[in-house]
C-alpha positions as a LaTeX table, in Angstrom:
\begin{tabular}{lrrr}
\hline
Residue & $x$ (\AA) & $y$ (\AA) & $z$ (\AA) \\
\hline
Met1 & 0.31 & 17.17 & $-1.73$ \\
Asp2 & 1.52 & 15.46 & $-4.91$ \\
Ile3 & 0.68 & 11.73 & $-5.08$ \\
Leu4 & 3.07 & 10.12 & $-7.53$ \\
Gly5 & 1.70 & 6.57 & $-7.51$ \\
Ala6 & 0.82 & 3.59 & $-5.36$ \\
Thr7 & 2.50 & 0.29 & $-4.59$ \\
Leu8 & 0.62 & $-2.91$ & $-3.90$ \\
Arg9 & 1.85 & $-4.70$ & $-0.79$ \\
Val10 & 2.13 & $-8.50$ & $-1.13$ \\
Cys11 & 3.14 & $-10.81$ & 1.74 \\
Val12 & 4.69 & $-14.01$ & 0.41 \\
Asp13 & 5.90 & $-17.20$ & 2.07 \\
Asp14 & 9.05 & $-17.48$ & $-0.04$ \\
Leu15 & 10.57 & $-14.33$ & $-1.47$ \\
Glu16 & 13.09 & $-16.22$ & $-3.62$ \\
Thr17 & 10.28 & $-18.08$ & $-5.37$ \\
Ala18 & 8.04 & $-15.03$ & $-5.76$ \\
Val19 & 10.60 & $-12.51$ & $-7.06$ \\
Pro20 & 11.25 & $-14.07$ & $-10.52$ \\
Phe21 & 7.50 & $-14.15$ & $-11.26$ \\
Tyr22 & 7.08 & $-10.46$ & $-10.35$ \\
Glu23 & 10.27 & $-9.44$ & $-12.19$ \\
Arg24 & 8.90 & $-11.01$ & $-15.39$ \\
Leu25 & 5.45 & $-9.56$ & $-14.76$ \\
Ala26 & 6.76 & $-6.03$ & $-14.12$ \\
Gly27 & 9.55 & $-6.23$ & $-16.70$ \\
Gly28 & 12.43 & $-5.25$ & $-14.44$ \\
Pro29 & 14.72 & $-6.28$ & $-11.60$ \\
Ala30 & 13.77 & $-6.22$ & $-7.93$ \\
Leu31 & 15.31 & $-3.74$ & $-5.51$ \\
Arg32 & 15.94 & $-5.78$ & $-2.36$ \\
Phe33 & 16.43 & $-4.71$ & 1.24 \\
Glu34 & 15.67 & $-5.83$ & 4.77 \\
Arg35 & 13.75 & $-3.95$ & 7.41 \\
Gly36 & 13.01 & $-5.19$ & 10.91 \\
Gly37 & 13.71 & $-8.82$ & 10.05 \\
Val38 & 11.48 & $-8.70$ & 6.97 \\
Gln39 & 12.98 & $-9.32$ & 3.54 \\
Val40 & 11.58 & $-6.87$ & 0.99 \\
Ala41 & 11.70 & $-6.77$ & $-2.81$ \\
Ala42 & 10.33 & $-3.77$ & $-4.68$ \\
Val43 & 9.40 & $-4.83$ & $-8.23$ \\
Gly44 & 7.53 & $-2.37$ & $-10.42$ \\
Cys45 & 4.34 & $-1.47$ & $-8.57$ \\
Phe46 & 4.65 & $-4.44$ & $-6.18$ \\
Leu47 & 6.27 & $-4.52$ & $-2.75$ \\
Leu48 & 6.91 & $-8.15$ & $-1.83$ \\
Met49 & 7.52 & $-8.93$ & 1.84 \\
Ser50 & 8.54 & $-12.14$ & 3.58 \\
Gly51 & 9.55 & $-12.80$ & 7.17 \\
Pro52 & 8.38 & $-13.69$ & 10.64 \\
Glu53 & 4.60 & $-14.05$ & 10.89 \\
Ala54 & 4.42 & $-11.56$ & 13.78 \\
Glu55 & 5.99 & $-8.88$ & 11.57 \\
Leu56 & 3.89 & $-9.75$ & 8.53 \\
Glu57 & 0.71 & $-9.56$ & 10.61 \\
Ile58 & 1.49 & $-5.91$ & 11.29 \\
Leu59 & 2.45 & $-5.21$ & 7.66 \\
Arg60 & $-0.79$ & $-6.72$ & 6.37 \\
Lys61 & $-2.72$ & $-3.98$ & 8.17 \\
Val62 & $-1.33$ & $-1.39$ & 5.73 \\
Ala63 & $-3.57$ & $-1.26$ & 2.64 \\
Ala64 & $-1.03$ & 0.24 & 0.23 \\
Thr65 & 2.12 & 2.31 & $-0.07$ \\
Ile66 & 1.57 & 5.73 & $-1.62$ \\
Ala67 & 4.51 & 7.58 & $-3.20$ \\
Val68 & 4.48 & 11.31 & $-2.57$ \\
Lys69 & 6.82 & 14.13 & $-3.49$ \\
Asp70 & 7.42 & 15.13 & 0.14 \\
Val71 & 6.54 & 13.14 & 3.28 \\
Asp72 & 6.64 & 16.29 & 5.43 \\
Glu73 & 3.96 & 17.87 & 3.25 \\
Ala74 & 1.94 & 14.63 & 3.37 \\
His75 & 2.21 & 14.72 & 7.19 \\
Arg76 & 0.86 & 18.28 & 7.26 \\
Val77 & $-2.01$ & 17.63 & 4.81 \\
Leu78 & $-3.03$ & 14.33 & 6.41 \\
Ser79 & $-3.05$ & 15.93 & 9.87 \\
Glu80 & $-5.14$ & 18.86 & 8.61 \\
Leu81 & $-7.64$ & 16.40 & 7.10 \\
Gly82 & $-8.05$ & 14.47 & 10.34 \\
Ala83 & $-5.82$ & 11.46 & 9.68 \\
His84 & $-4.04$ & 9.88 & 12.65 \\
Ile85 & $-0.28$ & 9.68 & 12.14 \\
Ile86 & 0.74 & 6.31 & 13.58 \\
Ala87 & 4.48 & 6.51 & 12.88 \\
Gly88 & 7.02 & 8.76 & 11.22 \\
Pro89 & 8.25 & 10.45 & 9.27 \\
Val90 & 11.35 & 8.25 & 9.51 \\
Gly91 & 14.16 & 7.27 & 7.19 \\
Thr92 & 14.09 & 3.94 & 5.32 \\
Pro93 & 16.51 & 2.30 & 2.86 \\
Ala94 & 14.43 & 3.73 & $-0.01$ \\
Gly95 & 13.67 & 7.22 & 1.36 \\
Arg96 & 11.40 & 8.44 & 4.15 \\
Asn97 & 8.00 & 7.21 & 5.22 \\
Leu98 & 5.10 & 7.68 & 7.57 \\
Ile99 & 2.15 & 5.48 & 8.47 \\
Ala100 & $-1.26$ & 7.13 & 8.72 \\
Met101 & $-4.77$ & 5.97 & 9.49 \\
His102 & $-7.35$ & 7.85 & 7.44 \\
Pro103 & $-10.57$ & 8.93 & 9.16 \\
Asp104 & $-12.31$ & 5.89 & 7.62 \\
Gly105 & $-9.94$ & 3.57 & 9.51 \\
Val106 & $-7.82$ & 2.45 & 6.52 \\
Val107 & $-4.06$ & 2.51 & 7.13 \\
Tyr108 & $-1.58$ & 3.62 & 4.44 \\
Glu109 & 2.15 & 4.08 & 4.20 \\
Tyr110 & 3.34 & 7.30 & 2.54 \\
Val111 & 6.90 & 7.39 & 1.13 \\
Asp112 & 9.18 & 9.83 & $-0.63$ \\
Arg113 & 12.49 & 9.20 & $-2.31$ \\
Arg114 & 14.57 & 11.79 & $-0.45$ \\
Ala115 & 18.01 & 10.82 & 0.74 \\
\hline
\end{tabular}
C-alpha cells in the first residue's frame, strides 16, 4: 500500500475566520465542500471542519486523514493486518475513503483521489 501523505484534521468554530489564516500558512487556496452538514476546507496539509457539535464529536475521533494511492488496496492491507474497517470504501467529493480502527484502537481515515 502506497501512503502518499497525511492531513491534519482541525475542528474550528468559525470556518470563515479560520480559512484565511490557514491559506496564508499553507500558501494556497482552500478547496471547500460540505459533507453531512459539516463545512470542510482542505488547505495544504490541513482539513478544517466546522458544523453541528454532534457531527464534530464524531469527526474528532479520527486521528488523521491518510492519502493512499488506492483505497481498495488499503482496505485489503488493513484487513490483513487486523484493522477493523468501520466504514467504506465510499465516494466523497474529493475521491473515495474508508474509516479504519487500527489494532491499537486509533481511528484513521484513508482517502484516494479517484473519480
